Each structure stands twice: as C-alpha cells, then as structure tokens.
Short mmCIF file of C-alpha atoms in Angstrom, two decimals:
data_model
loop_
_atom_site.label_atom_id
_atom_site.label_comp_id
_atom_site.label_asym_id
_atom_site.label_seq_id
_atom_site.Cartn_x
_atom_site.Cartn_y
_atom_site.Cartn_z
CA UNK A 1114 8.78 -0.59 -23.40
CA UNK A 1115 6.72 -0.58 -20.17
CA UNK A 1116 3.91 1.73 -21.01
CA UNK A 1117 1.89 1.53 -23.78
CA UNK A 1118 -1.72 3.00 -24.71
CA UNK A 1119 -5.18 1.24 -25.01
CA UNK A 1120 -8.58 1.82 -25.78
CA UNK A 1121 -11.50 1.43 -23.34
CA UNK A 1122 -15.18 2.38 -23.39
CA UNK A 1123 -13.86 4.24 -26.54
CA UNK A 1124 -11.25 6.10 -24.63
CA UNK A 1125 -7.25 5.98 -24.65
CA UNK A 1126 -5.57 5.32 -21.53
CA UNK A 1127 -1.99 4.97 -20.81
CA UNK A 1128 -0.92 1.64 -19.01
CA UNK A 1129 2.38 0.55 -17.33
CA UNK A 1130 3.28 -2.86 -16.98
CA UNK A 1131 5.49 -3.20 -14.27
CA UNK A 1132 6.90 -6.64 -14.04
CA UNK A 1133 10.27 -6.84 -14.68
CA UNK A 1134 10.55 -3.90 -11.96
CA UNK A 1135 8.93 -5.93 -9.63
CA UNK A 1136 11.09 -8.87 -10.37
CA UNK A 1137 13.74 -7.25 -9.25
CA UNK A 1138 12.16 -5.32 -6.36
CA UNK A 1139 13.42 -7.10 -2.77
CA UNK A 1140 11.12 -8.32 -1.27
CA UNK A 1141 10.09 -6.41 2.11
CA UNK A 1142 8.17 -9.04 4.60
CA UNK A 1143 7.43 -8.70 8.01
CA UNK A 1144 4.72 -9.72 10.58
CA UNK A 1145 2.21 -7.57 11.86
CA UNK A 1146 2.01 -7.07 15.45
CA UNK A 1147 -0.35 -8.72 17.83
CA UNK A 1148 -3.27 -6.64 19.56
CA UNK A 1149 -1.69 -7.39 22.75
CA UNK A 1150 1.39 -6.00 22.22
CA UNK A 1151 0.17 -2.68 20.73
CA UNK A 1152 -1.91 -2.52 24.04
CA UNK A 1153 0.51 -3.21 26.30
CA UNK A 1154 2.90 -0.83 24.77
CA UNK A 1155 0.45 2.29 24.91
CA UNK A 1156 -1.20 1.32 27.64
CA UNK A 1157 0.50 3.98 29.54
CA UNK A 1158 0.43 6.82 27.39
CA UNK A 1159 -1.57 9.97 28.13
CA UNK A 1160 -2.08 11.17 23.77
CA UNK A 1161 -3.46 8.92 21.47
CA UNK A 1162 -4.17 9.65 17.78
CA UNK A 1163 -6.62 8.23 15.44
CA UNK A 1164 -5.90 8.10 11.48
CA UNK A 1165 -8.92 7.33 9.07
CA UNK A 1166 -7.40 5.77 6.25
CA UNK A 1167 -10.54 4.17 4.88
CA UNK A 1168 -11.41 6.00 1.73
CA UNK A 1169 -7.57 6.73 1.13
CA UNK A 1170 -5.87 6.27 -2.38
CA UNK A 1171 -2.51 4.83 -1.49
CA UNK A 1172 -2.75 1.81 0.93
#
C-alpha cells in the first residue's frame, strides 16, 4: 500500500510513498534554452509578460 499514516510533533499525517510509480514514470529530459536564443527570438516582439513564480507551490 502506498500511503500510510505517521506521527510527528505528536500529530498524524498521511504519507505517500511513491516509488514504484516513479519507476515506471518515463523519463521526460530536455535542455534548457540558452539566453541567447530566448533573446534573439523575442527580440522583435512589441508584448512581453512577466510571471513571478517565486513563492509558488508547484515548481
């Protein structure tokens, strides 16, 4: 079974052990891009947007 409960600081949590899902999850690898490149490909563009994903959960 991969969840089970455990006790912490005197309190139950639930916890999910996931590796037999990721054993048999493909892997998905791929390069980032260079700075350059991004540059040069909006280097003509006249909207630019700006996400700030710094305090977000799921990175």
């Amino acid at each position: 079974d991969p969840k089970t409960g455990i006790i912490t600081k005197g309190k139950e949590r639930m916890v999910f052990n996931y590796k037999r899902l990721n054993d048999n999850t493909e892997k998905d690898q791929y390069s980032l891009p260079r700075i350059n490149s991004i540059i040069k490909k909006v280097s003509g563009s006249r909207i630019y947007s700006k996400f700030d994903l710094k305090s977000g959960f799921h990175q």
